[in-house]
Short mmCIF file of C-alpha atoms in Angstrom, two decimals:
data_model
loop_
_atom_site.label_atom_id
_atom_site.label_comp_id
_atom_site.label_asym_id
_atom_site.label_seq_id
_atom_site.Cartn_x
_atom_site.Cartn_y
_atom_site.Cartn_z
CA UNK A 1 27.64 -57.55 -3.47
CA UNK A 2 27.36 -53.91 -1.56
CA UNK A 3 23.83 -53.33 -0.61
CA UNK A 4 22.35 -49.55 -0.75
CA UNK A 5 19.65 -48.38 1.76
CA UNK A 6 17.29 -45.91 -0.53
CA UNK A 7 15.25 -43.42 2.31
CA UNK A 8 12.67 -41.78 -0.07
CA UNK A 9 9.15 -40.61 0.27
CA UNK A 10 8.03 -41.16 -2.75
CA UNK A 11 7.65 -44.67 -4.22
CA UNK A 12 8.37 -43.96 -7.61
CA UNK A 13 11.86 -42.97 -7.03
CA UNK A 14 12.27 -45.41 -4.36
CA UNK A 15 11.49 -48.00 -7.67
CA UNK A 16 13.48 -46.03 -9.70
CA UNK A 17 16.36 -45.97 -7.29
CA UNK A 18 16.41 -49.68 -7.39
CA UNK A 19 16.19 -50.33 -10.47
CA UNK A 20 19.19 -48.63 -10.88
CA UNK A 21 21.18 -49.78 -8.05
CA UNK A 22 20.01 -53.06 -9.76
CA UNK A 23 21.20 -52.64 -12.86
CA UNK A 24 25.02 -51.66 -11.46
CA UNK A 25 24.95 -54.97 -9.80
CA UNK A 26 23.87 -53.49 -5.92
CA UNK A 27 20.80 -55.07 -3.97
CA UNK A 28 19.14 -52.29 -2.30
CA UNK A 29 17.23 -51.97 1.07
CA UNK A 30 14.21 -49.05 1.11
CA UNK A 31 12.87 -46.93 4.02
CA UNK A 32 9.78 -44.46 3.29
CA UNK A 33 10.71 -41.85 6.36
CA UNK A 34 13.73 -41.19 8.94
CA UNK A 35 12.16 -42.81 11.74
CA UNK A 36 12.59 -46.06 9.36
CA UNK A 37 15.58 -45.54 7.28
CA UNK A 38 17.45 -44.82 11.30
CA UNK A 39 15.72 -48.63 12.04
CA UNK A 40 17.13 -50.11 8.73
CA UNK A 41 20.36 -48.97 8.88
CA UNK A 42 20.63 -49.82 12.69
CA UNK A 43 19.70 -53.57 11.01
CA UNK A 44 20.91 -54.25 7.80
CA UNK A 45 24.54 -51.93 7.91
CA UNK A 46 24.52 -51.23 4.37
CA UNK A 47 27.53 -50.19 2.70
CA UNK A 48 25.83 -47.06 1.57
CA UNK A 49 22.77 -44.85 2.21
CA UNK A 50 20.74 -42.79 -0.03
CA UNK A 51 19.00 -40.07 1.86
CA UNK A 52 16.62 -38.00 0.28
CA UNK A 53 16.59 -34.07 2.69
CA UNK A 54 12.94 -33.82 2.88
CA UNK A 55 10.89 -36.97 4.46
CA UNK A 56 7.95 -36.86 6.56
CA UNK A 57 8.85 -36.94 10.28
CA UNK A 58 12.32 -36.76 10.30
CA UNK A 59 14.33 -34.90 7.87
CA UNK A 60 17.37 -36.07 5.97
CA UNK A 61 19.94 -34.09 8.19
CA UNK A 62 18.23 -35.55 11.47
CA UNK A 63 18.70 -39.21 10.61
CA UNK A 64 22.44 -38.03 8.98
CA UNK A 65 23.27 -36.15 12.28
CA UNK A 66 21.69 -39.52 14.17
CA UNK A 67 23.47 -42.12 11.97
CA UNK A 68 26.63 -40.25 12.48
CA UNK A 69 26.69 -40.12 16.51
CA UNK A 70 25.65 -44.10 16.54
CA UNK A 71 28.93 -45.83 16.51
CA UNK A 72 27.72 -48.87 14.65
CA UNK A 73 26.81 -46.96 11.61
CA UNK A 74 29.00 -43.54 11.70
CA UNK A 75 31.40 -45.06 9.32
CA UNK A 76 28.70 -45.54 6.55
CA UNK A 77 28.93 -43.20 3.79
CA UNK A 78 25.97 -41.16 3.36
CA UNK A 79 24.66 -39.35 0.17
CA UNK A 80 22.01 -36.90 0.30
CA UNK A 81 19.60 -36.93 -2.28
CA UNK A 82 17.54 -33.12 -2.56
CA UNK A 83 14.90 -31.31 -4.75
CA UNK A 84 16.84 -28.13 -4.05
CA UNK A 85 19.25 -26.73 -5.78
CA UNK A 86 20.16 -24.51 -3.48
CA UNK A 87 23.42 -23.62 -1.50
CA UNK A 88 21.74 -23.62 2.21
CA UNK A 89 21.20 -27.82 1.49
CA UNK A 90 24.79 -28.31 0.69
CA UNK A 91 26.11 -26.12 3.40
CA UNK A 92 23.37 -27.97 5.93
CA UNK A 93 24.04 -31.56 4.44
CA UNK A 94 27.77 -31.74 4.81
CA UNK A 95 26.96 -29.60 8.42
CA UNK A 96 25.05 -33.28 9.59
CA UNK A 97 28.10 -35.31 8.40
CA UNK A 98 26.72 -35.91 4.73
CA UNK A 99 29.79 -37.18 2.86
CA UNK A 100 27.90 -36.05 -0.35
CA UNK A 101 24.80 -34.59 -1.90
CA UNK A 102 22.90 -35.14 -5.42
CA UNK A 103 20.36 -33.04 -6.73
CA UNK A 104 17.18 -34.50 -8.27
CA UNK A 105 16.24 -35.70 -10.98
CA UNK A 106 18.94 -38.19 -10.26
CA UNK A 107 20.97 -38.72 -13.84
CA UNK A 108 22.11 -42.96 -13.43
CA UNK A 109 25.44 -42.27 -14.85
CA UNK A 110 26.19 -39.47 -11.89
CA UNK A 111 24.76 -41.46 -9.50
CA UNK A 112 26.67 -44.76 -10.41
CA UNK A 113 29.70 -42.97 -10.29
CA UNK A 114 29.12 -40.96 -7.11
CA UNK A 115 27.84 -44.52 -5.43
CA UNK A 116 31.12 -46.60 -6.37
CA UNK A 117 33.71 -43.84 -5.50
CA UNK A 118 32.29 -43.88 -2.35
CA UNK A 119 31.89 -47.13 -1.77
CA UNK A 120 35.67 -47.59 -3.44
CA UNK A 121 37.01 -44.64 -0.57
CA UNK A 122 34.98 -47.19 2.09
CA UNK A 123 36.92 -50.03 0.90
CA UNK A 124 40.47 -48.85 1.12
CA UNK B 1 -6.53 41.95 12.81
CA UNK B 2 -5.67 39.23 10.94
CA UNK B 3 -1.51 39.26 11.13
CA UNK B 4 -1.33 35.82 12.66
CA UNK B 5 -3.13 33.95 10.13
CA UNK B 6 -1.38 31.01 8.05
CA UNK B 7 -1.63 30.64 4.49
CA UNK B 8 -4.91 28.34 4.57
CA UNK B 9 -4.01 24.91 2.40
CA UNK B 10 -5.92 23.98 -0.53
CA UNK B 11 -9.16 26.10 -1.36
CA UNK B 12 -12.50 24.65 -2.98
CA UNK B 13 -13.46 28.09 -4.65
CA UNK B 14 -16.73 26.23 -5.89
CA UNK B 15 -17.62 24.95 -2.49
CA UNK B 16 -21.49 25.92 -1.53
CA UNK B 17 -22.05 28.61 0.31
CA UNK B 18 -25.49 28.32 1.24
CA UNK B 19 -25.11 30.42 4.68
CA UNK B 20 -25.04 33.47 2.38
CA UNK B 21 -28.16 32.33 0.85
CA UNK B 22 -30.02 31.18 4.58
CA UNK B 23 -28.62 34.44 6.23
CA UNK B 24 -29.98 36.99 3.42
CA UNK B 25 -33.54 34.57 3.63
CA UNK B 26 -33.57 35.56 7.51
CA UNK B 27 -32.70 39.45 7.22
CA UNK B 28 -35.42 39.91 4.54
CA UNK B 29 -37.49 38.45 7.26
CA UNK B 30 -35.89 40.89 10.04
CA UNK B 31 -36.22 43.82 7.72
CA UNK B 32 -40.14 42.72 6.99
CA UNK B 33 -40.62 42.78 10.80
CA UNK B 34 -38.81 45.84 11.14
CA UNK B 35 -40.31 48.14 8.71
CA UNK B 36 -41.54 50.84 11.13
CA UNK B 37 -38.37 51.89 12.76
CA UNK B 38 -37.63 55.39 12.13
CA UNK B 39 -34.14 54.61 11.39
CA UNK B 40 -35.03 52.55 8.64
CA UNK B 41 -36.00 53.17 5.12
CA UNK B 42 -38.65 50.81 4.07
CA UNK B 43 -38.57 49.29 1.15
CA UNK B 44 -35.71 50.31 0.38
CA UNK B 45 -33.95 47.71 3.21
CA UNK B 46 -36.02 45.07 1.87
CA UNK B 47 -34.96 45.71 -1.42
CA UNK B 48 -31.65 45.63 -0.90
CA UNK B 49 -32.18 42.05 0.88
CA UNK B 50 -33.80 40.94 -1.34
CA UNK B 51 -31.19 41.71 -4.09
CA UNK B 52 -28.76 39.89 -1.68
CA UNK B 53 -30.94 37.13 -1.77
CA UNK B 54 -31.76 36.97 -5.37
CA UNK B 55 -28.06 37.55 -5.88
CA UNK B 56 -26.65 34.66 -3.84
CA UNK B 57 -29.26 32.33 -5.50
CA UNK B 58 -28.53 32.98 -8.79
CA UNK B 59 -24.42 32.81 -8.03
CA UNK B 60 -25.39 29.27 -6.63
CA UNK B 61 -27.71 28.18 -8.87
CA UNK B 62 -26.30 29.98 -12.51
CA UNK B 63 -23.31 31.93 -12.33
CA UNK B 64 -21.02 29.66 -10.05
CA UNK B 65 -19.77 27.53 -12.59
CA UNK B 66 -15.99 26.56 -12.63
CA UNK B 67 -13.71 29.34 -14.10
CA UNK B 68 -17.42 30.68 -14.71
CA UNK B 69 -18.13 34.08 -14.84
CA UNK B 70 -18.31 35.10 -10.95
CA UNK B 71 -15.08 34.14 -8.99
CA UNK B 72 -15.89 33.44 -5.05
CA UNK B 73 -14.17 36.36 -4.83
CA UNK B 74 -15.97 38.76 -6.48
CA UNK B 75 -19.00 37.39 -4.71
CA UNK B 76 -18.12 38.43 -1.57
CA UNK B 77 -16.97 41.77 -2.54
CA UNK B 78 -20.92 41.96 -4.10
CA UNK B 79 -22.45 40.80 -0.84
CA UNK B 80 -20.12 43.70 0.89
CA UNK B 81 -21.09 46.08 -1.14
CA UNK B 82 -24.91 45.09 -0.50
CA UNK B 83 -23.97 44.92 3.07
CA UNK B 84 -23.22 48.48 3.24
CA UNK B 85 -26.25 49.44 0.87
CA UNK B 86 -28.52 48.13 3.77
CA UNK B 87 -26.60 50.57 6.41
CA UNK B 88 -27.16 52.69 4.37
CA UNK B 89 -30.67 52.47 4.50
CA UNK B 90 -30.87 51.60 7.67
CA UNK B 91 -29.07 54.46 9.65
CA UNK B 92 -25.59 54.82 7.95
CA UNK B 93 -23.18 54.75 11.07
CA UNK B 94 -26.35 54.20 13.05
CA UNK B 95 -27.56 51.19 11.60
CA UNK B 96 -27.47 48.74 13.81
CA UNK B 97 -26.96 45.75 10.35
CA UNK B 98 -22.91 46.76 10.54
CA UNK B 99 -22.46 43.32 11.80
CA UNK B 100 -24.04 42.32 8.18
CA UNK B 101 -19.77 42.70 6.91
CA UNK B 102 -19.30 39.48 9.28
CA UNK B 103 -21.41 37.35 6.65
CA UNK B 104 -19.22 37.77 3.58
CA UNK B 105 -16.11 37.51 6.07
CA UNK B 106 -16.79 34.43 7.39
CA UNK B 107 -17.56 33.22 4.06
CA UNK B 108 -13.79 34.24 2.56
CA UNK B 109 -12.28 32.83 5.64
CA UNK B 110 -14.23 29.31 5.40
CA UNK B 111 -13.65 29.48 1.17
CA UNK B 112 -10.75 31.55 0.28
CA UNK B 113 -7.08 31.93 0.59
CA UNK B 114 -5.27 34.55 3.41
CA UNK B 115 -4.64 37.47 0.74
CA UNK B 116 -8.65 37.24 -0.34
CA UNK B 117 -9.77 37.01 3.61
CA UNK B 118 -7.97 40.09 4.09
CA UNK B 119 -8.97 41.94 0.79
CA UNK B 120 -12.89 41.10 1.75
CA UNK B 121 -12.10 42.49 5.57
CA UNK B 122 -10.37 46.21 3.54
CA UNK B 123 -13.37 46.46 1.97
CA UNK B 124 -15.77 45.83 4.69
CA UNK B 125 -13.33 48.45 6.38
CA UNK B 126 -13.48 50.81 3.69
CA UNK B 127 -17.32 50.48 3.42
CA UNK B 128 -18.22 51.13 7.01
CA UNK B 129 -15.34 53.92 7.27
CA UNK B 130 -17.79 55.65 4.24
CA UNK B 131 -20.40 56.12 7.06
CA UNK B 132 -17.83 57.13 9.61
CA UNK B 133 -16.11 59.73 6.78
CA UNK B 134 -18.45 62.90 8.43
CA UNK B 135 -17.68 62.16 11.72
CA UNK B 136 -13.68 61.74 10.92
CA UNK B 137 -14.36 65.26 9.14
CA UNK B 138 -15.89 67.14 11.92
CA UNK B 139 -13.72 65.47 14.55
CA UNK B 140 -16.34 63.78 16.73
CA UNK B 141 -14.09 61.27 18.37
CA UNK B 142 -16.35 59.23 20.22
CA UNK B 143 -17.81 58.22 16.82
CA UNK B 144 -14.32 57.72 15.37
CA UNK B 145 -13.97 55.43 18.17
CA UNK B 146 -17.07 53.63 17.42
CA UNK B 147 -15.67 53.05 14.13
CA UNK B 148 -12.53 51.11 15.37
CA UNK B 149 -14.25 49.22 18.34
CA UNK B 150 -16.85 48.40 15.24
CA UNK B 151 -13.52 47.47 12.95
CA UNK B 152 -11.71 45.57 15.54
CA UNK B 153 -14.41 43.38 16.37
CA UNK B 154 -14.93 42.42 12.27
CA UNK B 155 -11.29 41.84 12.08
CA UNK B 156 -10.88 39.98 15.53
CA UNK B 157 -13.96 37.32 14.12
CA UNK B 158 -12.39 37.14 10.86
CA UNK B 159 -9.05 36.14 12.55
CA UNK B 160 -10.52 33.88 14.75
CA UNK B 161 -12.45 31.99 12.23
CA UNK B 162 -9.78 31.73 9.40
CA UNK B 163 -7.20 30.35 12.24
CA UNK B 164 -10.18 27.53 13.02
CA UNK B 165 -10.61 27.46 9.16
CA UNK B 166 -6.93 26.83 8.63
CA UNK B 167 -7.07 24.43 11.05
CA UNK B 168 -9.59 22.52 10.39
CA UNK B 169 -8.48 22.57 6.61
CA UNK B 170 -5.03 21.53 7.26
CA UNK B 171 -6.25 18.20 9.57
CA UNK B 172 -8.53 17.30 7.09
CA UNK B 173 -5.58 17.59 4.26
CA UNK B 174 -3.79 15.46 6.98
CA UNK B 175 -6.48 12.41 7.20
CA UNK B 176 -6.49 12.76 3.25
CA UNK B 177 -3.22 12.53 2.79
CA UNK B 178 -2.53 10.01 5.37
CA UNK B 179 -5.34 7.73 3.89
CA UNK B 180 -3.19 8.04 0.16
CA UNK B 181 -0.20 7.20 2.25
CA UNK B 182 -1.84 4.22 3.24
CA UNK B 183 -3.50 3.38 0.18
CA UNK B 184 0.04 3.64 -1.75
CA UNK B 185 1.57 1.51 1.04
CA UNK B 186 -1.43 -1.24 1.67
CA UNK B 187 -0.95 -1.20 -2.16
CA UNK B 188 3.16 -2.17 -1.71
CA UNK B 189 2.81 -4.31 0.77
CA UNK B 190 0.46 -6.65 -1.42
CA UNK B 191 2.47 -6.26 -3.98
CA UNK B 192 5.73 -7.62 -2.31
CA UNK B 193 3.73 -10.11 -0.12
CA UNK B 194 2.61 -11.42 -3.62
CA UNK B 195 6.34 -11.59 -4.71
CA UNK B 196 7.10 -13.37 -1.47
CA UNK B 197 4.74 -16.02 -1.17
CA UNK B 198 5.78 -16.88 -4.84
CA UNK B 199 8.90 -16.90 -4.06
CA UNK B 200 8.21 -19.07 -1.39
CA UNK B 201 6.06 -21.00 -3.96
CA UNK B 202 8.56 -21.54 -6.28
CA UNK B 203 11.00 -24.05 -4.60
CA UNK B 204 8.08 -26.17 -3.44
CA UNK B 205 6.49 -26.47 -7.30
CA UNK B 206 10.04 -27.29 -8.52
CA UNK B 207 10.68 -29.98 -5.64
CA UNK B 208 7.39 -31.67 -6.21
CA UNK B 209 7.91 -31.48 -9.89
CA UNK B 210 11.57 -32.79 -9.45
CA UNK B 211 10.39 -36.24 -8.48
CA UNK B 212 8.08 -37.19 -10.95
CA UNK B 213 11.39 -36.00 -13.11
CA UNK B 214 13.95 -37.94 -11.93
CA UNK B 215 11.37 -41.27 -12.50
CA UNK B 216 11.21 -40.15 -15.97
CA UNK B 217 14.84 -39.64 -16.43
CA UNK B 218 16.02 -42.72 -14.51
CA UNK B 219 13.43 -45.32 -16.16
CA UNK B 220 14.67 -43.40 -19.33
CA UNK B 221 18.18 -44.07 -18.44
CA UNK B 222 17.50 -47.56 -17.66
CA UNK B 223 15.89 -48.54 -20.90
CA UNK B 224 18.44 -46.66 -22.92
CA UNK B 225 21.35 -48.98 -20.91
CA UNK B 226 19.21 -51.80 -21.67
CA UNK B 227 18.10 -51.21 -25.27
CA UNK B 228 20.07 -52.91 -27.86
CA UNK B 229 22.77 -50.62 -30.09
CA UNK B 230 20.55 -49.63 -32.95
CA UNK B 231 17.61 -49.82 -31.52
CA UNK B 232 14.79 -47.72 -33.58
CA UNK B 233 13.53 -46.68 -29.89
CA UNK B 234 16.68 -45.61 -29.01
CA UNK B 235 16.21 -41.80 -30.95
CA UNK B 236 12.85 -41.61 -28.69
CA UNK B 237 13.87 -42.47 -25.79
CA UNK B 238 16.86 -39.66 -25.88
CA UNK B 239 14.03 -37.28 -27.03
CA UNK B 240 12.35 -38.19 -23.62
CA UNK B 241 15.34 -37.70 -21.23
CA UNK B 242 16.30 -34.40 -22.73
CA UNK B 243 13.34 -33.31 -22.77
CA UNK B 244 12.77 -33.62 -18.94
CA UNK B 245 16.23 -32.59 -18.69
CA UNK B 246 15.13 -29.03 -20.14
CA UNK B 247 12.14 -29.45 -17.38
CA UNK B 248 14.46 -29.93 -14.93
CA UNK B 249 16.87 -27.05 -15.62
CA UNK B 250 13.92 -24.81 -16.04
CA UNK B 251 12.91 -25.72 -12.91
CA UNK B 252 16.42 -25.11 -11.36
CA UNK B 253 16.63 -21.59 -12.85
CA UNK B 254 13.87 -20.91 -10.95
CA UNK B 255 14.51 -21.55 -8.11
CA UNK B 256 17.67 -20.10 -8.55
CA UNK B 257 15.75 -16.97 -9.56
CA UNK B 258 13.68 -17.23 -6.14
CA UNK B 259 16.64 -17.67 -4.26
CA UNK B 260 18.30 -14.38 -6.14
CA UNK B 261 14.91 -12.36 -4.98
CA UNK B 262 14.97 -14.12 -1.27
CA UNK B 263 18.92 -13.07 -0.95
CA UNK B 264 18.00 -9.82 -2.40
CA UNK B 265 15.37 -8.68 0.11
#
């Protein structure tokens, strides 16, 4: 079973999140802010993370730019969750090594799909 | 005398002129005290002052009215004429009141326009040259000379004072224009500091309201995978997710609207 780290802010989503990941047969691992979601990905590898852009501390593109110059977990495919819908977060997500981005609110049929093609790309 | 004048600016033809009024007060005092000189005809002179005065109160107080009967104008040509009525009385080219022509001179120059200033200093001219006229006819030169030391110190005072006039005119049209200026411009800048902060605004409403969303959406998405085909909650729970969905894309055009203004500017 491929487990998903969820780094979001809010608890709601992070609930949400899991629920979903849940419900497409995933367990899930969530981190509140960067400083935490860099400490459980350093610990639990996932197969995936889900990294919402804005987070108290550190931002979403610090922890991607971190995750990606750690060995251990630079081969971990990393979506980027965001509020905004605009062109500078794309252009700054893939910039930190993002290997995708979703805008909120998060539609479960997008995500699912986004979340096993990458996970499917990992595998082969 | 008065070549190197500038076209004053803007002229307030019913400003007060209250020297008139303070300076005809005084000379019906002078010509009071100075009944007994020989030269001077008494009452006549105080007469004639006091139709000055009685004149320049009643254009003040009843017949300046805008576009009233009485232009500026013609008010200083009255106060010339009355000028010259007390030389008249008071020694003709003798007199020692010529410098009575200054009053209504500095008057035009601190009221009215160039062409007026010099029309009240011709007729001041022509007045005191009326006294002069026997001398001019029998040839007495020193006299004529009298005349034009007498003229050229009316017109050098009048040029002098309608250049400060001007000047002083023209600065204060300069503080009064700059303070529209900056009126008009602390006005702008407001208005796009407004536009900016809202624009600023804008992405951080739609971000916090995104959240909150995408619970909505995903529990709704979650129940709907879970309800059962046929479901009678099924029709509601479709309702919900599209309706957030319209939130959401409202939200996004917003922000995309924002973005248009921020690329914009």
């Amino acid at each position: 079973m491929s487990t998903v780290l969820i780094a979001d802010d809010n608890s709601g989503v992070r609930r949400v999140l899991v629920s979903m990941f849940a419900a497409a047969g995933m367990q899930t691992v969530t981190a509140r802010d960067g400083a935490q979601a860099l400490e459980s990905a350093r610990r639990f590898l996932p197969d995936l993370i889900l990294l919402d852009v804005r987070m108290p501390g550190r931002d979403g593109f610090d922890v991607c730019s971190e995750l990606r110059s750690d060995e251990a977990t630079r081969g971990i495919p990393i979506l980027m969750l965001t509020g905004q819908g605009v062109l500078e977060t794309e252009y700054a997500g893939i910039g930190s090594g993002a290997d995708g981005y979703l805008f909120k609110p998060v539609n479960f049929g997008d995500l699912e799909a986004r979340v096993r093609s990458l996970l499917a790309r990992r595998a082969s | 005398m008065t070549h190197g004048l500038e076209a004053p600016a803007a002229v307030d033809p019913n400003a007060l002129h209250y020297q008139e009024i303070l300076f005809s007060l005084v000379m019906s005092v002078v010509a009071v005290l100075g009944r007994d000189n020989p030269l001077v005809r008494s009452p006549e002179i105080l007469w004639a002052f006091a139709a000055m005065l009685a004149f320049n109160l009643s254009y003040h107080r009843l017949l300046r009215v805008r576009g009233g009967a009485i232009t500026p104008l013609v008010s200083m040509a009255v106060n010339v004429a009355l000028c010259s009525l007390v030389l008249g009385y008071s020694g003709g080219d003798q007199s020692g009141f010529w410098p009575l022509y200054l009053l209504p001179i500095f008057t035009a120059c601190l009221h009215l326009e160039r062409r007026h200033v010099l029309g009240v200093c011709a007729a001041a001219g022509a007045f005191l040259a009326y006294f002069y006229l026997e001398a001019f006819w029998n040839d007495r030169r020193w006299e004529a000379c009298e005349f034009l030391i007498k003229l050229g110190v009316l017109g050098l005072s009048a040029a002098v004072t309608a250049q400060l006039s001007v000047k002083e005119r023209r600065q204060r049209e300069r503080i009064e224009a700059l303070g529209r200026s900056l009126e008009r411009r602390t006005a702008g800048d407001l208005q796009a500091m407004k536009k900016q902060s809202l624009d600023c605004l804008i992405p951080g409403i739609v971000h916090a309201l995104n959240n909150p969303l995408g619970i909505i959406i995903g529990t709704v998405d979650l129940l709907l995978k879970d309800a059962p085909a046929g479901s009678p909650r099924l029709q509601d729970l479709e309702r919900i997710r599209s309706a957030a969905r319209r939130c959401a894309q409202l939200g996004g055009d917003l922000q995309a609207y924002a973005q248009t203004q921020g690329s914009a500017r």
